[in-house]
Amino acid sequence: MSAYSATEMLVCLAARQMRGRTAVFIGTGLPMLAAALAKRLYAPELLPVFEFGGIGSTLDRLPLGVGESRTFERAFAALGICDVMETAQRGLIGDGFLGGAQINAWGDLNTTVIGPHDRPKVRLPGSGGGNDVGSLCWRTIILMKHERQRFVEKLDFLTTPGYLGSARGRERAGLPRGTGPYRVVTDLGLFDFAPRTKRMRLIALNPGVKTADVVAATGFKLAVAPRVENNPPPTEPELTTLRESVDPQRIFLKQSA
């Protein structure tokens, strides 16, 4: 087995979550790598959807952003942002991939500011299409580096809804029933949301990681499944495809290492 980075493990683990024939809302960076890897190895009929209107790109060449020309390359349709968001609102996009600067126990995300809103320590990109994806896609899969300052008890700003603090939070906010976060994928492990409480729950560990490591890197009380599985390390086909076909110039792998 070749040596691999934590970022490569994260991307491979995210790609394994994509199976079958479904439309997937893809964001910039690691979600693009995961989608491209999944399309080559696990889900050839995967239908990538990009915020600025590209639907069904083959992802033969890695886009640099969600509005870049390669998101339309050999696509089924070249629409616009309003058309894509309406498609999600109609319930026609199954999964959405999201990231964030902060996440809480219910999968709510902050991509707006760190610190007070009017005098922030750091001003972040904001929502973009993140709120729409988190509100309207049937399932969201969240990719993040696992650090205590990212997995927090209270967000500095709520940008994108997860379960909004309780099992019925989304329903009370008027969001479509049956939607919400499905998995959180990090460089330490894999998480779901407990059916009764909708709080984040550790279900699988990455190679070499212990439950205590994950708990120590989490800023809120983390639920742990009765049986915690072990995620297999990246396979040779995954690493070869990721390094030589998906991101041979290491555009995102290098930035995220």
PDB file of C-alpha atoms in Angstrom:
ATOM      1  CA  MET A   1       0.000   0.000   0.000  1.00  0.00           C
ATOM      2  CA  SER A   2       1.362   3.411  -1.021  1.00  0.00           C
ATOM      3  CA  ALA A   3       1.731   6.171   1.540  1.00  0.00           C
ATOM      4  CA  TYR A   4      -1.163   8.619   1.430  1.00  0.00           C
ATOM      5  CA  SER A   5      -2.063  11.971   2.939  1.00  0.00           C
ATOM      6  CA  ALA A   6      -4.982  12.772   5.232  1.00  0.00           C
ATOM      7  CA  THR A   7      -6.512  14.764   2.371  1.00  0.00           C
ATOM      8  CA  GLU A   8      -6.322  11.790   0.023  1.00  0.00           C
ATOM      9  CA  MET A   9      -8.001   9.636   2.661  1.00  0.00           C
ATOM     10  CA  LEU A  10     -10.766  12.239   3.027  1.00  0.00           C
ATOM     11  CA  VAL A  11     -11.371  12.435  -0.738  1.00  0.00           C
ATOM     12  CA  CYS A  12     -11.444   8.648  -1.155  1.00  0.00           C
ATOM     13  CA  LEU A  13     -13.830   8.267   1.767  1.00  0.00           C
ATOM     14  CA  ALA A  14     -16.115  10.942   0.304  1.00  0.00           C
ATOM     15  CA  ALA A  15     -16.058   9.296  -3.131  1.00  0.00           C
ATOM     16  CA  ARG A  16     -17.215   6.009  -1.586  1.00  0.00           C
ATOM     17  CA  GLN A  17     -20.388   7.727  -0.381  1.00  0.00           C
ATOM     18  CA  MET A  18     -21.485   8.305  -3.996  1.00  0.00           C
ATOM     19  CA  ARG A  19     -23.194   5.299  -5.495  1.00  0.00           C
ATOM     20  CA  GLY A  20     -25.716   4.612  -8.213  1.00  0.00           C
ATOM     21  CA  ARG A  21     -27.387   7.057 -10.532  1.00  0.00           C
ATOM     22  CA  THR A  22     -28.136  10.362  -8.827  1.00  0.00           C
ATOM     23  CA  ALA A  23     -27.767  14.100  -9.361  1.00  0.00           C
ATOM     24  CA  VAL A  24     -25.141  15.591  -7.039  1.00  0.00           C
ATOM     25  CA  PHE A  25     -24.559  19.290  -6.321  1.00  0.00           C
ATOM     26  CA  ILE A  26     -20.785  19.789  -6.418  1.00  0.00           C
ATOM     27  CA  GLY A  27     -18.793  22.604  -4.797  1.00  0.00           C
ATOM     28  CA  THR A  28     -15.268  23.865  -5.449  1.00  0.00           C
ATOM     29  CA  GLY A  29     -12.221  21.950  -4.239  1.00  0.00           C
ATOM     30  CA  LEU A  30     -12.353  18.586  -2.505  1.00  0.00           C
ATOM     31  CA  PRO A  31     -15.976  17.845  -3.526  1.00  0.00           C
ATOM     32  CA  MET A  32     -14.855  18.086  -7.168  1.00  0.00           C
ATOM     33  CA  LEU A  33     -12.071  15.591  -6.542  1.00  0.00           C
ATOM     34  CA  ALA A  34     -14.449  13.222  -4.763  1.00  0.00           C
ATOM     35  CA  ALA A  35     -17.050  13.449  -7.537  1.00  0.00           C
ATOM     36  CA  ALA A  36     -14.486  12.902 -10.281  1.00  0.00           C
ATOM     37  CA  LEU A  37     -13.026   9.911  -8.443  1.00  0.00           C
ATOM     38  CA  ALA A  38     -16.483   8.428  -7.818  1.00  0.00           C
ATOM     39  CA  LYS A  39     -17.474   8.879 -11.466  1.00  0.00           C
ATOM     40  CA  ARG A  40     -14.388   6.958 -12.578  1.00  0.00           C
ATOM     41  CA  LEU A  41     -14.566   4.138 -10.015  1.00  0.00           C
ATOM     42  CA  TYR A  42     -17.928   3.838  -8.266  1.00  0.00           C
ATOM     43  CA  ALA A  43     -20.740   5.747  -9.970  1.00  0.00           C
ATOM     44  CA  PRO A  44     -20.233   6.140 -13.739  1.00  0.00           C
ATOM     45  CA  GLU A  45     -23.812   7.418 -14.101  1.00  0.00           C
ATOM     46  CA  LEU A  46     -23.315  10.132 -11.480  1.00  0.00           C
ATOM     47  CA  LEU A  47     -24.800  13.430 -12.691  1.00  0.00           C
ATOM     48  CA  PRO A  48     -22.665  16.361 -11.456  1.00  0.00           C
ATOM     49  CA  VAL A  49     -24.564  19.637 -11.018  1.00  0.00           C
ATOM     50  CA  PHE A  50     -22.698  22.931 -10.690  1.00  0.00           C
ATOM     51  CA  GLU A  51     -24.024  26.162  -9.243  1.00  0.00           C
ATOM     52  CA  PHE A  52     -23.605  28.240 -12.400  1.00  0.00           C
ATOM     53  CA  GLY A  53     -25.540  25.871 -14.635  1.00  0.00           C
ATOM     54  CA  GLY A  54     -23.386  22.979 -15.790  1.00  0.00           C
ATOM     55  CA  ILE A  55     -25.308  19.692 -15.546  1.00  0.00           C
ATOM     56  CA  GLY A  56     -23.781  16.341 -16.408  1.00  0.00           C
ATOM     57  CA  SER A  57     -20.155  17.265 -17.097  1.00  0.00           C
ATOM     58  CA  THR A  58     -17.958  14.223 -17.668  1.00  0.00           C
ATOM     59  CA  LEU A  59     -15.313  15.705 -15.311  1.00  0.00           C
ATOM     60  CA  ASP A  60     -12.612  14.450 -17.656  1.00  0.00           C
ATOM     61  CA  ARG A  61     -10.698  17.615 -16.795  1.00  0.00           C
ATOM     62  CA  LEU A  62     -10.803  19.020 -13.280  1.00  0.00           C
ATOM     63  CA  PRO A  63     -12.633  22.383 -13.057  1.00  0.00           C
ATOM     64  CA  LEU A  64     -10.990  25.114 -11.007  1.00  0.00           C
ATOM     65  CA  GLY A  65     -14.301  26.548  -9.826  1.00  0.00           C
ATOM     66  CA  VAL A  66     -18.057  26.054 -10.034  1.00  0.00           C
ATOM     67  CA  GLY A  67     -18.413  28.603 -12.855  1.00  0.00           C
ATOM     68  CA  GLU A  68     -15.390  27.550 -14.896  1.00  0.00           C
ATOM     69  CA  SER A  69     -15.796  26.354 -18.494  1.00  0.00           C
ATOM     70  CA  ARG A  70     -14.891  22.755 -17.657  1.00  0.00           C
ATOM     71  CA  THR A  71     -18.059  22.424 -15.571  1.00  0.00           C
ATOM     72  CA  PHE A  72     -19.890  22.576 -18.933  1.00  0.00           C
ATOM     73  CA  GLU A  73     -17.524  20.230 -20.795  1.00  0.00           C
ATOM     74  CA  ARG A  74     -19.567  17.538 -22.626  1.00  0.00           C
ATOM     75  CA  ALA A  75     -22.439  18.342 -20.269  1.00  0.00           C
ATOM     76  CA  PHE A  76     -26.080  17.417 -20.819  1.00  0.00           C
ATOM     77  CA  ALA A  77     -27.175  21.007 -20.290  1.00  0.00           C
ATOM     78  CA  ALA A  78     -25.725  24.494 -19.889  1.00  0.00           C
ATOM     79  CA  LEU A  79     -28.263  26.438 -17.862  1.00  0.00           C
ATOM     80  CA  GLY A  80     -27.993  29.273 -15.354  1.00  0.00           C
ATOM     81  CA  ILE A  81     -27.884  29.626 -11.596  1.00  0.00           C
ATOM     82  CA  CYS A  82     -31.622  30.293 -11.277  1.00  0.00           C
ATOM     83  CA  ASP A  83     -32.467  27.177 -13.313  1.00  0.00           C
ATOM     84  CA  VAL A  84     -30.209  25.015 -11.163  1.00  0.00           C
ATOM     85  CA  MET A  85     -31.602  26.336  -7.884  1.00  0.00           C
ATOM     86  CA  GLU A  86     -35.143  25.815  -9.160  1.00  0.00           C
ATOM     87  CA  THR A  87     -34.225  22.227 -10.028  1.00  0.00           C
ATOM     88  CA  ALA A  88     -33.114  21.697  -6.419  1.00  0.00           C
ATOM     89  CA  GLN A  89     -36.273  23.371  -5.132  1.00  0.00           C
ATOM     90  CA  ARG A  90     -38.352  20.942  -7.202  1.00  0.00           C
ATOM     91  CA  GLY A  91     -36.638  18.056  -5.384  1.00  0.00           C
ATOM     92  CA  LEU A  92     -34.708  16.785  -8.395  1.00  0.00           C
ATOM     93  CA  ILE A  93     -31.168  16.916  -6.936  1.00  0.00           C
ATOM     94  CA  GLY A  94     -30.428  14.033  -4.605  1.00  0.00           C
ATOM     95  CA  ASP A  95     -27.164  14.885  -2.861  1.00  0.00           C
ATOM     96  CA  GLY A  96     -25.236  18.054  -2.154  1.00  0.00           C
ATOM     97  CA  PHE A  97     -21.595  18.326  -1.105  1.00  0.00           C
ATOM     98  CA  LEU A  98     -20.730  21.104   1.329  1.00  0.00           C
ATOM     99  CA  GLY A  99     -17.794  22.360   3.356  1.00  0.00           C
ATOM    100  CA  GLY A 100     -17.483  24.977   6.053  1.00  0.00           C
ATOM    101  CA  ALA A 101     -15.286  26.868   8.468  1.00  0.00           C
ATOM    102  CA  GLN A 102     -17.409  25.768  11.438  1.00  0.00           C
ATOM    103  CA  ILE A 103     -19.928  23.006  12.084  1.00  0.00           C
ATOM    104  CA  ASN A 104     -21.983  22.226  15.177  1.00  0.00           C
ATOM    105  CA  ALA A 105     -23.501  19.010  16.515  1.00  0.00           C
ATOM    106  CA  TRP A 106     -26.577  19.297  14.272  1.00  0.00           C
ATOM    107  CA  GLY A 107     -24.656  19.828  11.046  1.00  0.00           C
ATOM    108  CA  ASP A 108     -25.355  23.567  10.823  1.00  0.00           C
ATOM    109  CA  LEU A 109     -22.544  25.323   8.931  1.00  0.00           C
ATOM    110  CA  ASN A 110     -20.776  28.681   9.052  1.00  0.00           C
ATOM    111  CA  THR A 111     -19.042  29.983   5.941  1.00  0.00           C
ATOM    112  CA  THR A 112     -19.572  33.697   6.645  1.00  0.00           C
ATOM    113  CA  VAL A 113     -17.425  35.095   9.508  1.00  0.00           C
ATOM    114  CA  ILE A 114     -15.221  34.048  12.392  1.00  0.00           C
ATOM    115  CA  GLY A 115     -15.902  36.322  15.339  1.00  0.00           C
ATOM    116  CA  PRO A 116     -18.642  38.975  15.677  1.00  0.00           C
ATOM    117  CA  HIS A 117     -20.431  39.688  12.408  1.00  0.00           C
ATOM    118  CA  ASP A 118     -19.839  43.450  12.459  1.00  0.00           C
ATOM    119  CA  ARG A 119     -16.202  43.183  13.613  1.00  0.00           C
ATOM    120  CA  PRO A 120     -15.079  39.745  12.466  1.00  0.00           C
ATOM    121  CA  LYS A 121     -11.637  38.296  12.977  1.00  0.00           C
ATOM    122  CA  VAL A 122     -11.947  36.659   9.561  1.00  0.00           C
ATOM    123  CA  ARG A 123     -14.474  37.356   6.820  1.00  0.00           C
ATOM    124  CA  LEU A 124     -15.223  34.217   4.794  1.00  0.00           C
ATOM    125  CA  PRO A 125     -16.731  33.803   1.291  1.00  0.00           C
ATOM    126  CA  GLY A 126     -20.309  33.599   2.560  1.00  0.00           C
ATOM    127  CA  SER A 127     -23.112  31.351   1.437  1.00  0.00           C
ATOM    128  CA  GLY A 128     -22.889  31.320  -2.338  1.00  0.00           C
ATOM    129  CA  GLY A 129     -25.180  28.403  -3.136  1.00  0.00           C
ATOM    130  CA  GLY A 130     -24.444  26.686   0.180  1.00  0.00           C
ATOM    131  CA  ASN A 131     -27.688  27.681   1.883  1.00  0.00           C
ATOM    132  CA  ASP A 132     -29.723  26.506  -1.112  1.00  0.00           C
ATOM    133  CA  VAL A 133     -27.883  23.176  -1.230  1.00  0.00           C
ATOM    134  CA  GLY A 134     -28.272  22.580   2.506  1.00  0.00           C
ATOM    135  CA  SER A 135     -31.928  23.621   2.441  1.00  0.00           C
ATOM    136  CA  LEU A 136     -33.164  21.875  -0.684  1.00  0.00           C
ATOM    137  CA  CYS A 137     -31.114  18.782  -1.563  1.00  0.00           C
ATOM    138  CA  TRP A 138     -32.426  15.521  -0.153  1.00  0.00           C
ATOM    139  CA  ARG A 139     -29.112  14.661   1.487  1.00  0.00           C
ATOM    140  CA  THR A 140     -26.013  16.712   2.196  1.00  0.00           C
ATOM    141  CA  ILE A 141     -22.557  15.262   2.658  1.00  0.00           C
ATOM    142  CA  ILE A 142     -20.169  17.590   4.472  1.00  0.00           C
ATOM    143  CA  LEU A 143     -16.391  17.481   3.923  1.00  0.00           C
ATOM    144  CA  MET A 144     -14.161  19.104   6.543  1.00  0.00           C
ATOM    145  CA  LYS A 145     -10.799  18.941   8.212  1.00  0.00           C
ATOM    146  CA  HIS A 146     -11.423  17.786  11.780  1.00  0.00           C
ATOM    147  CA  GLU A 147     -10.192  20.419  14.239  1.00  0.00           C
ATOM    148  CA  ARG A 148     -11.573  21.601  17.558  1.00  0.00           C
ATOM    149  CA  GLN A 149     -11.931  25.191  16.340  1.00  0.00           C
ATOM    150  CA  ARG A 150     -14.049  23.942  13.415  1.00  0.00           C
ATOM    151  CA  PHE A 151     -16.284  21.484  15.308  1.00  0.00           C
ATOM    152  CA  VAL A 152     -17.807  23.944  17.755  1.00  0.00           C
ATOM    153  CA  GLU A 153     -20.583  24.100  20.354  1.00  0.00           C
ATOM    154  CA  LYS A 154     -21.917  27.372  18.914  1.00  0.00           C
ATOM    155  CA  LEU A 155     -21.402  28.808  15.435  1.00  0.00           C
ATOM    156  CA  ASP A 156     -20.195  32.377  15.069  1.00  0.00           C
ATOM    157  CA  PHE A 157     -22.726  32.714  12.238  1.00  0.00           C
ATOM    158  CA  LEU A 158     -25.366  30.352  10.837  1.00  0.00           C
ATOM    159  CA  THR A 159     -24.944  30.250   7.052  1.00  0.00           C
ATOM    160  CA  THR A 160     -26.398  26.891   6.039  1.00  0.00           C
ATOM    161  CA  PRO A 161     -28.988  24.866   7.958  1.00  0.00           C
ATOM    162  CA  GLY A 162     -28.341  21.366   9.155  1.00  0.00           C
ATOM    163  CA  TYR A 163     -30.921  20.131  11.666  1.00  0.00           C
ATOM    164  CA  LEU A 164     -31.083  23.564  13.331  1.00  0.00           C
ATOM    165  CA  GLY A 165     -30.566  22.490  16.909  1.00  0.00           C
ATOM    166  CA  SER A 166     -33.134  19.720  17.273  1.00  0.00           C
ATOM    167  CA  ALA A 167     -34.739  16.712  15.634  1.00  0.00           C
ATOM    168  CA  ARG A 168     -37.605  18.883  14.324  1.00  0.00           C
ATOM    169  CA  GLY A 169     -35.624  22.054  13.687  1.00  0.00           C
ATOM    170  CA  ARG A 170     -35.815  21.848   9.902  1.00  0.00           C
ATOM    171  CA  GLU A 171     -39.528  21.121   9.931  1.00  0.00           C
ATOM    172  CA  ARG A 172     -40.218  24.115  12.199  1.00  0.00           C
ATOM    173  CA  ALA A 173     -38.168  26.326   9.853  1.00  0.00           C
ATOM    174  CA  GLY A 174     -40.363  25.265   6.916  1.00  0.00           C
ATOM    175  CA  LEU A 175     -37.717  23.239   5.093  1.00  0.00           C
ATOM    176  CA  PRO A 176     -38.743  20.180   3.055  1.00  0.00           C
ATOM    177  CA  ARG A 177     -39.440  17.131   5.177  1.00  0.00           C
ATOM    178  CA  GLY A 178     -36.936  14.294   4.743  1.00  0.00           C
ATOM    179  CA  THR A 179     -34.017  16.527   3.775  1.00  0.00           C
ATOM    180  CA  GLY A 180     -30.884  17.253   5.798  1.00  0.00           C
ATOM    181  CA  PRO A 181     -27.297  16.223   6.521  1.00  0.00           C
ATOM    182  CA  TYR A 182     -26.514  12.587   5.777  1.00  0.00           C
ATOM    183  CA  ARG A 183     -22.788  12.173   6.455  1.00  0.00           C
ATOM    184  CA  VAL A 184     -19.830  14.222   7.657  1.00  0.00           C
ATOM    185  CA  VAL A 185     -16.525  13.077   6.172  1.00  0.00           C
ATOM    186  CA  THR A 186     -13.293  14.223   7.841  1.00  0.00           C
ATOM    187  CA  ASP A 187      -9.639  13.314   7.935  1.00  0.00           C
ATOM    188  CA  LEU A 188     -10.355  11.451  11.203  1.00  0.00           C
ATOM    189  CA  GLY A 189     -13.497   9.495  10.427  1.00  0.00           C
ATOM    190  CA  LEU A 190     -17.063   9.187   9.207  1.00  0.00           C
ATOM    191  CA  PHE A 191     -20.154  10.516  11.000  1.00  0.00           C
ATOM    192  CA  ASP A 192     -23.908  10.209  10.638  1.00  0.00           C
ATOM    193  CA  PHE A 193     -26.783  11.862  12.516  1.00  0.00           C
ATOM    194  CA  ALA A 194     -28.612   9.788  15.119  1.00  0.00           C
ATOM    195  CA  PRO A 195     -32.180   9.085  13.915  1.00  0.00           C
ATOM    196  CA  ARG A 196     -33.893  10.199  17.132  1.00  0.00           C
ATOM    197  CA  THR A 197     -31.883  13.285  18.141  1.00  0.00           C
ATOM    198  CA  LYS A 198     -30.312  14.272  14.775  1.00  0.00           C
ATOM    199  CA  ARG A 199     -27.039  14.980  16.590  1.00  0.00           C
ATOM    200  CA  MET A 200     -23.777  14.107  14.880  1.00  0.00           C
ATOM    201  CA  ARG A 201     -22.489  10.627  15.729  1.00  0.00           C
ATOM    202  CA  LEU A 202     -19.160   8.901  15.093  1.00  0.00           C
ATOM    203  CA  ILE A 203     -19.707   5.690  13.086  1.00  0.00           C
ATOM    204  CA  ALA A 204     -16.261   4.869  11.621  1.00  0.00           C
ATOM    205  CA  LEU A 205     -12.600   5.696  12.241  1.00  0.00           C
ATOM    206  CA  ASN A 206      -9.882   6.314   9.683  1.00  0.00           C
ATOM    207  CA  PRO A 207      -6.724   4.165   9.853  1.00  0.00           C
ATOM    208  CA  GLY A 208      -4.584   4.885  12.903  1.00  0.00           C
ATOM    209  CA  VAL A 209      -7.233   7.072  14.574  1.00  0.00           C
ATOM    210  CA  LYS A 210      -8.765   6.270  17.959  1.00  0.00           C
ATOM    211  CA  THR A 211     -12.129   7.356  19.308  1.00  0.00           C
ATOM    212  CA  ALA A 212     -10.337   9.437  21.953  1.00  0.00           C
ATOM    213  CA  ASP A 213      -8.525  11.343  19.181  1.00  0.00           C
ATOM    214  CA  VAL A 214     -11.840  12.304  17.575  1.00  0.00           C
ATOM    215  CA  VAL A 215     -13.419  13.323  20.889  1.00  0.00           C
ATOM    216  CA  ALA A 216     -10.385  15.495  21.701  1.00  0.00           C
ATOM    217  CA  ALA A 217     -10.631  17.224  18.306  1.00  0.00           C
ATOM    218  CA  THR A 218     -14.340  18.017  18.743  1.00  0.00           C
ATOM    219  CA  GLY A 219     -15.562  21.113  20.584  1.00  0.00           C
ATOM    220  CA  PHE A 220     -18.977  19.687  21.498  1.00  0.00           C
ATOM    221  CA  LYS A 221     -20.119  16.493  23.204  1.00  0.00           C
ATOM    222  CA  LEU A 222     -19.855  13.906  20.463  1.00  0.00           C
ATOM    223  CA  ALA A 223     -22.178  10.917  20.309  1.00  0.00           C
ATOM    224  CA  VAL A 224     -20.537   7.591  19.467  1.00  0.00           C
ATOM    225  CA  ALA A 225     -22.336   4.714  17.762  1.00  0.00           C
ATOM    226  CA  PRO A 226     -22.595   1.435  19.719  1.00  0.00           C
ATOM    227  CA  ARG A 227     -20.338  -0.186  17.135  1.00  0.00           C
ATOM    228  CA  VAL A 228     -17.668   1.987  15.506  1.00  0.00           C
ATOM    229  CA  GLU A 229     -16.352   0.580  12.235  1.00  0.00           C
ATOM    230  CA  ASN A 230     -12.922   1.084  10.645  1.00  0.00           C
ATOM    231  CA  ASN A 231     -12.652   2.799   7.269  1.00  0.00           C
ATOM    232  CA  PRO A 232     -10.310   0.955   4.889  1.00  0.00           C
ATOM    233  CA  PRO A 233      -7.296   3.011   3.722  1.00  0.00           C
ATOM    234  CA  PRO A 234      -7.202   4.264   0.134  1.00  0.00           C
ATOM    235  CA  THR A 235      -6.709   1.462  -2.368  1.00  0.00           C
ATOM    236  CA  GLU A 236      -4.058   1.483  -5.066  1.00  0.00           C
ATOM    237  CA  PRO A 237      -6.710   2.067  -7.786  1.00  0.00           C
ATOM    238  CA  GLU A 238      -8.121   5.015  -5.794  1.00  0.00           C
ATOM    239  CA  LEU A 239      -4.710   6.642  -5.275  1.00  0.00           C
ATOM    240  CA  THR A 240      -3.563   6.037  -8.831  1.00  0.00           C
ATOM    241  CA  THR A 241      -6.770   7.448 -10.286  1.00  0.00           C
ATOM    242  CA  LEU A 242      -6.760  10.431  -7.942  1.00  0.00           C
ATOM    243  CA  ARG A 243      -3.104  11.339  -8.544  1.00  0.00           C
ATOM    244  CA  GLU A 244      -2.723  10.515 -12.227  1.00  0.00           C
ATOM    245  CA  SER A 245      -6.178  11.143 -13.675  1.00  0.00           C
ATOM    246  CA  VAL A 246      -8.253  13.383 -11.403  1.00  0.00           C
ATOM    247  CA  ASP A 247      -5.690  15.927 -10.134  1.00  0.00           C
ATOM    248  CA  PRO A 248      -2.335  15.170 -11.790  1.00  0.00           C
ATOM    249  CA  GLN A 249      -1.126  18.757 -11.267  1.00  0.00           C
ATOM    250  CA  ARG A 250      -2.082  18.513  -7.561  1.00  0.00           C
ATOM    251  CA  ILE A 251      -4.058  21.716  -7.799  1.00  0.00           C
ATOM    252  CA  PHE A 252      -6.348  20.905  -4.881  1.00  0.00           C
ATOM    253  CA  LEU A 253      -4.435  18.054  -3.302  1.00  0.00           C
ATOM    254  CA  LYS A 254      -1.410  20.290  -2.750  1.00  0.00           C
ATOM    255  CA  GLN A 255      -3.487  23.204  -1.469  1.00  0.00           C
ATOM    256  CA  SER A 256      -5.302  20.984   1.005  1.00  0.00           C
ATOM    257  CA  ALA A 257      -2.367  18.865   2.173  1.00  0.00           C
TER     258      ALA A 257
END
